[in-house]
Amino acid sequence: AQTVTQSQPEMSVQEAETVTLSCTYDTSESDYYLFWYKQPPSRQMILVIRQEAYKQQNATENRFSVNFQKAAKSFSLKISDSQLGDAAMYFCASRGGSNYKLTFGKGTLLTVNP
Amino acid sequence: DAGVIQSPRHEVTEMGQEVTLRCKPISGHDYLFWYRQTMMRGLELLIYFNNNVPIDDSGMPEDRFSAKMPNASFSTLKIQPSEPRDSAVYFCASSPNRGGWGTEAFFGQGTRLTVV
């Protein structure tokens, strides 16, 4: 079984600043993927970034990057140069092993202040 | 492609009534997922299908819930009878088979169900 924990229910950041959202996970699988999804007020779930557990190099997508610490089972998301459009609920998720389902954390609500 | 299409977007029903939620996955996707989102429990997987066959339904709350996928382009989630505690946003998502576990799940816009 996989579990994903997001310990920050809410975070806020000033526009143009950097913010880091935390995520820890637990899995007994040797091969798995980790994801960050964004859910704006429109409710649409949008993939932000993904990381394969076997890759040591941290994934980056433009202003979004992760800090993947496999031994600590930590997978944080860093948003640089925050924009008003980044305001949303962010979900950390994992998938791997014999089950194809995505397991989500409870989410972190990010507010971006102008 | 239009993405994953769910209908209706909003549904208000009275307790005890039957509710049917509908989903059209992205063409060519082999996996289809039904999730439920509530403030208390977050996003929970209810059931998922591979090639129209249910693979894991361990998240289905009770016998009042049932899901079907009669063909590759259509799935339904039915609640009968509905109860106020079923009020939530229900998401359908689909994934292609290529890419293994790293493959992105594409979500519909969800159905907000309110049972009064």
mmCIF file of C-alpha atoms in Angstrom:
data_model
loop_
_atom_site.group_PDB
_atom_site.id
_atom_site.type_symbol
_atom_site.label_atom_id
_atom_site.label_comp_id
_atom_site.label_asym_id
_atom_site.label_seq_id
_atom_site.Cartn_x
_atom_site.Cartn_y
_atom_site.Cartn_z
ATOM 1 C CA ALA A 1 0.000 0.000 0.000
ATOM 2 C CA GLN A 2 1.122 3.527 -0.673
ATOM 3 C CA THR A 3 0.475 6.608 1.435
ATOM 4 C CA VAL A 4 1.139 10.242 0.635
ATOM 5 C CA THR A 5 1.259 12.976 3.268
ATOM 6 C CA GLN A 6 1.143 16.717 2.746
ATOM 7 C CA SER A 7 1.675 18.432 6.071
ATOM 8 C CA GLN A 8 0.900 21.985 4.959
ATOM 9 C CA PRO A 9 -2.847 22.544 4.495
ATOM 10 C CA GLU A 10 -2.219 26.127 3.355
ATOM 11 C CA MET A 11 0.718 28.191 2.140
ATOM 12 C CA SER A 12 1.055 31.719 0.850
ATOM 13 C CA VAL A 13 3.705 33.488 -1.219
ATOM 14 C CA GLN A 14 4.278 36.939 -2.596
ATOM 15 C CA GLU A 15 4.167 37.341 -6.329
ATOM 16 C CA ALA A 16 7.627 36.809 -7.900
ATOM 17 C CA GLU A 17 8.905 35.014 -4.795
ATOM 18 C CA THR A 18 9.745 31.324 -4.362
ATOM 19 C CA VAL A 19 7.711 28.826 -2.380
ATOM 20 C CA THR A 20 8.258 25.165 -1.505
ATOM 21 C CA LEU A 21 5.441 22.698 -0.890
ATOM 22 C CA SER A 22 6.243 19.582 1.128
ATOM 23 C CA CYS A 23 5.279 15.980 0.509
ATOM 24 C CA THR A 24 6.328 12.716 2.079
ATOM 25 C CA TYR A 25 5.314 9.277 0.962
ATOM 26 C CA ASP A 26 5.586 5.684 1.989
ATOM 27 C CA THR A 27 5.771 2.725 -0.335
ATOM 28 C CA SER A 28 7.179 -0.771 -0.333
ATOM 29 C CA GLU A 29 7.577 -0.726 -4.092
ATOM 30 C CA SER A 30 11.008 -0.526 -5.684
ATOM 31 C CA ASP A 31 9.793 1.156 -8.851
ATOM 32 C CA TYR A 32 7.346 4.018 -8.674
ATOM 33 C CA TYR A 33 6.583 7.495 -9.913
ATOM 34 C CA LEU A 34 5.745 10.656 -8.022
ATOM 35 C CA PHE A 35 3.597 13.475 -9.340
ATOM 36 C CA TRP A 36 2.449 16.966 -8.493
ATOM 37 C CA TYR A 37 -0.995 17.971 -9.736
ATOM 38 C CA LYS A 38 -2.517 21.438 -9.614
ATOM 39 C CA GLN A 39 -6.225 22.089 -9.101
ATOM 40 C CA PRO A 40 -7.267 25.708 -9.742
ATOM 41 C CA PRO A 41 -10.735 26.998 -8.806
ATOM 42 C CA SER A 42 -12.036 25.615 -12.105
ATOM 43 C CA ARG A 43 -11.624 22.119 -10.521
ATOM 44 C CA GLN A 44 -9.571 20.855 -13.444
ATOM 45 C CA MET A 45 -6.696 18.606 -12.315
ATOM 46 C CA ILE A 46 -3.525 19.502 -14.209
ATOM 47 C CA LEU A 47 -0.220 17.634 -14.117
ATOM 48 C CA VAL A 48 2.597 19.954 -13.056
ATOM 49 C CA ILE A 49 5.601 17.652 -12.894
ATOM 50 C CA ARG A 50 6.555 13.993 -12.446
ATOM 51 C CA GLN A 51 9.595 12.114 -11.162
ATOM 52 C CA GLU A 52 10.681 8.509 -11.638
ATOM 53 C CA ALA A 53 12.072 6.974 -8.468
ATOM 54 C CA TYR A 54 15.049 5.468 -10.291
ATOM 55 C CA LYS A 55 16.251 8.831 -11.542
ATOM 56 C CA GLN A 56 18.487 10.710 -9.160
ATOM 57 C CA GLN A 57 18.282 13.942 -11.102
ATOM 58 C CA ASN A 58 15.465 16.168 -9.921
ATOM 59 C CA ALA A 59 12.792 16.923 -12.501
ATOM 60 C CA THR A 60 12.235 20.492 -13.670
ATOM 61 C CA GLU A 61 9.509 22.086 -15.773
ATOM 62 C CA ASN A 62 10.128 25.772 -16.367
ATOM 63 C CA ARG A 63 9.472 27.528 -13.014
ATOM 64 C CA PHE A 64 8.590 24.251 -11.287
ATOM 65 C CA SER A 65 11.170 21.878 -9.855
ATOM 66 C CA VAL A 66 11.250 19.089 -7.307
ATOM 67 C CA ASN A 67 13.599 18.074 -4.547
ATOM 68 C CA PHE A 68 13.448 14.290 -4.503
ATOM 69 C CA GLN A 69 15.071 12.676 -1.470
ATOM 70 C CA LYS A 70 14.525 8.955 -1.960
ATOM 71 C CA ALA A 71 16.023 7.773 1.313
ATOM 72 C CA ALA A 72 13.920 10.234 3.261
ATOM 73 C CA LYS A 73 10.874 9.517 1.062
ATOM 74 C CA SER A 74 10.440 13.210 0.488
ATOM 75 C CA PHE A 75 9.228 14.912 -2.679
ATOM 76 C CA SER A 76 8.859 18.673 -2.395
ATOM 77 C CA LEU A 77 7.757 21.093 -5.114
ATOM 78 C CA LYS A 78 9.481 24.417 -5.607
ATOM 79 C CA ILE A 79 7.739 27.175 -7.509
ATOM 80 C CA SER A 80 10.041 30.008 -8.565
ATOM 81 C CA ASP A 81 8.946 33.497 -9.615
ATOM 82 C CA SER A 82 5.413 32.807 -8.370
ATOM 83 C CA GLN A 83 2.592 34.183 -10.479
ATOM 84 C CA LEU A 84 -1.009 34.944 -9.635
ATOM 85 C CA GLY A 85 -2.051 32.066 -11.876
ATOM 86 C CA ASP A 86 -0.172 29.636 -9.647
ATOM 87 C CA ALA A 87 -2.809 30.053 -6.950
ATOM 88 C CA ALA A 88 -4.458 26.661 -6.620
ATOM 89 C CA MET A 89 -4.664 23.473 -4.592
ATOM 90 C CA TYR A 90 -1.585 21.332 -5.137
ATOM 91 C CA PHE A 91 -1.686 17.561 -4.755
ATOM 92 C CA CYS A 92 1.226 15.193 -4.402
ATOM 93 C CA ALA A 93 0.603 11.671 -5.721
ATOM 94 C CA SER A 94 2.375 8.353 -6.184
ATOM 95 C CA ARG A 95 1.917 5.354 -8.403
ATOM 96 C CA GLY A 96 3.774 2.074 -8.634
ATOM 97 C CA GLY A 97 3.875 -1.622 -7.991
ATOM 98 C CA SER A 98 1.191 -3.978 -9.131
ATOM 99 C CA ASN A 99 -1.580 -1.413 -8.888
ATOM 100 C CA TYR A 100 -1.991 1.286 -11.487
ATOM 101 C CA LYS A 101 -3.904 3.692 -9.290
ATOM 102 C CA LEU A 102 -2.710 7.142 -8.257
ATOM 103 C CA THR A 103 -2.636 7.713 -4.508
ATOM 104 C CA PHE A 104 -3.041 11.367 -3.548
ATOM 105 C CA GLY A 105 -2.166 13.458 -0.531
ATOM 106 C CA LYS A 106 -4.756 15.753 1.051
ATOM 107 C CA GLY A 107 -3.447 18.801 -0.794
ATOM 108 C CA THR A 108 -1.920 22.200 -0.038
ATOM 109 C CA LEU A 109 -3.844 25.364 -0.844
ATOM 110 C CA LEU A 110 -1.439 27.947 -2.264
ATOM 111 C CA THR A 111 -2.324 31.624 -2.195
ATOM 112 C CA VAL A 112 -0.294 34.103 -4.234
ATOM 113 C CA ASN A 113 -0.383 37.663 -2.938
ATOM 114 C CA PRO A 114 0.107 40.550 -5.387
ATOM 115 C CA ASP B 1 -9.134 15.671 -28.617
ATOM 116 C CA ALA B 2 -11.709 17.200 -26.295
ATOM 117 C CA GLY B 3 -10.251 15.572 -23.216
ATOM 118 C CA VAL B 4 -12.151 13.529 -20.665
ATOM 119 C CA ILE B 5 -15.798 14.522 -20.727
ATOM 120 C CA GLN B 6 -18.028 14.148 -17.708
ATOM 121 C CA SER B 7 -21.719 14.793 -17.400
ATOM 122 C CA PRO B 8 -23.505 16.373 -15.752
ATOM 123 C CA ARG B 9 -21.281 19.118 -14.296
ATOM 124 C CA HIS B 10 -23.655 19.583 -11.386
ATOM 125 C CA GLU B 11 -26.300 17.316 -9.964
ATOM 126 C CA VAL B 12 -28.698 17.980 -7.125
ATOM 127 C CA THR B 13 -30.883 15.118 -6.024
ATOM 128 C CA GLU B 14 -33.024 14.068 -3.130
ATOM 129 C CA MET B 15 -31.983 11.402 -0.699
ATOM 130 C CA GLY B 16 -33.067 7.977 -1.862
ATOM 131 C CA GLN B 17 -32.974 8.790 -5.557
ATOM 132 C CA GLU B 18 -30.779 7.046 -8.093
ATOM 133 C CA VAL B 19 -27.920 9.088 -9.528
ATOM 134 C CA THR B 20 -25.904 8.226 -12.632
ATOM 135 C CA LEU B 21 -22.665 9.972 -13.487
ATOM 136 C CA ARG B 22 -21.218 9.618 -16.969
ATOM 137 C CA CYS B 23 -17.726 9.692 -18.413
ATOM 138 C CA LYS B 24 -16.238 9.610 -21.876
ATOM 139 C CA PRO B 25 -12.468 8.949 -21.708
ATOM 140 C CA ILE B 26 -9.913 10.177 -24.197
ATOM 141 C CA SER B 27 -9.941 8.012 -27.303
ATOM 142 C CA GLY B 28 -7.252 5.346 -27.232
ATOM 143 C CA HIS B 29 -6.764 5.379 -23.476
ATOM 144 C CA ASP B 30 -6.809 1.942 -21.875
ATOM 145 C CA TYR B 31 -7.261 2.946 -18.237
ATOM 146 C CA LEU B 32 -10.240 4.689 -16.682
ATOM 147 C CA PHE B 33 -10.465 5.842 -13.077
ATOM 148 C CA TRP B 34 -13.280 7.130 -10.884
ATOM 149 C CA TYR B 35 -12.240 9.354 -7.964
ATOM 150 C CA ARG B 36 -14.270 11.073 -5.272
ATOM 151 C CA GLN B 37 -13.125 14.346 -3.697
ATOM 152 C CA THR B 38 -14.345 15.644 -0.338
ATOM 153 C CA MET B 39 -12.916 18.142 2.111
ATOM 154 C CA MET B 40 -12.559 15.511 4.804
ATOM 155 C CA ARG B 41 -11.083 12.634 2.821
ATOM 156 C CA GLY B 42 -9.432 14.341 -0.143
ATOM 157 C CA LEU B 43 -9.176 12.426 -3.417
ATOM 158 C CA GLU B 44 -10.091 8.784 -3.089
ATOM 159 C CA LEU B 45 -9.965 6.191 -5.841
ATOM 160 C CA LEU B 46 -13.272 4.378 -6.109
ATOM 161 C CA ILE B 47 -12.560 1.994 -8.982
ATOM 162 C CA TYR B 48 -10.452 1.679 -12.065
ATOM 163 C CA PHE B 49 -10.784 -0.224 -15.336
ATOM 164 C CA ASN B 50 -8.243 -1.572 -17.788
ATOM 165 C CA ASN B 51 -9.563 -2.319 -21.252
ATOM 166 C CA ASN B 52 -13.129 -2.063 -19.917
ATOM 167 C CA VAL B 53 -12.495 -4.632 -17.164
ATOM 168 C CA PRO B 54 -12.705 -3.551 -13.501
ATOM 169 C CA ILE B 55 -9.298 -4.119 -11.906
ATOM 170 C CA ASP B 56 -9.575 -2.614 -8.436
ATOM 171 C CA ASP B 57 -12.896 -1.701 -6.849
ATOM 172 C CA SER B 58 -11.680 -1.761 -3.260
ATOM 173 C CA GLY B 59 -12.477 1.929 -2.889
ATOM 174 C CA MET B 60 -16.164 1.584 -3.679
ATOM 175 C CA PRO B 61 -17.828 2.579 -0.411
ATOM 176 C CA GLU B 62 -20.663 0.072 -0.324
ATOM 177 C CA ASP B 63 -23.171 -1.812 -2.398
ATOM 178 C CA ARG B 64 -25.042 1.364 -3.188
ATOM 179 C CA PHE B 65 -22.235 2.260 -5.589
ATOM 180 C CA SER B 66 -21.715 0.497 -8.902
ATOM 181 C CA ALA B 67 -19.618 1.281 -11.968
ATOM 182 C CA LYS B 68 -19.696 -0.049 -15.474
ATOM 183 C CA MET B 69 -17.691 0.344 -18.631
ATOM 184 C CA PRO B 70 -19.669 -1.252 -21.448
ATOM 185 C CA ASN B 71 -17.197 -0.092 -24.097
ATOM 186 C CA ALA B 72 -13.939 1.788 -24.481
ATOM 187 C CA SER B 73 -15.621 5.171 -24.868
ATOM 188 C CA PHE B 74 -18.125 5.226 -22.029
ATOM 189 C CA SER B 75 -18.365 4.581 -18.308
ATOM 190 C CA THR B 76 -20.997 5.187 -15.651
ATOM 191 C CA LEU B 77 -20.943 5.475 -11.890
ATOM 192 C CA LYS B 78 -24.302 4.825 -10.280
ATOM 193 C CA ILE B 79 -25.425 5.484 -6.728
ATOM 194 C CA GLN B 80 -28.665 3.864 -5.648
ATOM 195 C CA PRO B 81 -30.095 4.943 -3.264
ATOM 196 C CA SER B 82 -28.213 8.187 -2.755
ATOM 197 C CA GLU B 83 -27.529 9.619 0.705
ATOM 198 C CA PRO B 84 -26.427 13.099 1.865
ATOM 199 C CA ARG B 85 -22.975 11.751 2.757
ATOM 200 C CA ASP B 86 -22.452 10.943 -0.926
ATOM 201 C CA SER B 87 -22.255 14.670 -1.646
ATOM 202 C CA ALA B 88 -18.841 15.263 -3.243
ATOM 203 C CA VAL B 89 -17.094 16.018 -6.493
ATOM 204 C CA TYR B 90 -16.676 12.900 -8.613
ATOM 205 C CA PHE B 91 -13.845 12.817 -11.108
ATOM 206 C CA CYS B 92 -13.247 10.542 -14.024
ATOM 207 C CA ALA B 93 -9.719 10.220 -15.409
ATOM 208 C CA SER B 94 -8.104 8.204 -18.176
ATOM 209 C CA SER B 95 -4.564 7.131 -19.049
ATOM 210 C CA PRO B 96 -2.960 5.554 -22.084
ATOM 211 C CA ASN B 97 -1.164 2.238 -21.717
ATOM 212 C CA ARG B 98 2.197 3.473 -22.959
ATOM 213 C CA GLY B 99 4.747 4.858 -20.529
ATOM 214 C CA GLY B 100 4.012 2.565 -17.612
ATOM 215 C CA TRP B 101 3.453 4.053 -14.203
ATOM 216 C CA GLY B 102 4.804 7.427 -15.249
ATOM 217 C CA THR B 103 1.958 7.990 -17.618
ATOM 218 C CA GLU B 104 -0.120 11.044 -16.889
ATOM 219 C CA ALA B 105 -3.739 10.628 -15.799
ATOM 220 C CA PHE B 106 -5.993 13.103 -17.615
ATOM 221 C CA PHE B 107 -8.922 14.271 -15.550
ATOM 222 C CA GLY B 108 -12.369 15.447 -16.490
ATOM 223 C CA GLN B 109 -13.814 18.561 -14.902
ATOM 224 C CA GLY B 110 -15.757 16.569 -12.373
ATOM 225 C CA THR B 111 -19.390 16.278 -11.365
ATOM 226 C CA ARG B 112 -20.429 18.108 -8.215
ATOM 227 C CA LEU B 113 -23.093 15.970 -6.573
ATOM 228 C CA THR B 114 -25.327 17.350 -3.854
ATOM 229 C CA VAL B 115 -27.762 15.020 -2.123
ATOM 230 C CA VAL B 116 -30.373 16.832 -0.031
#
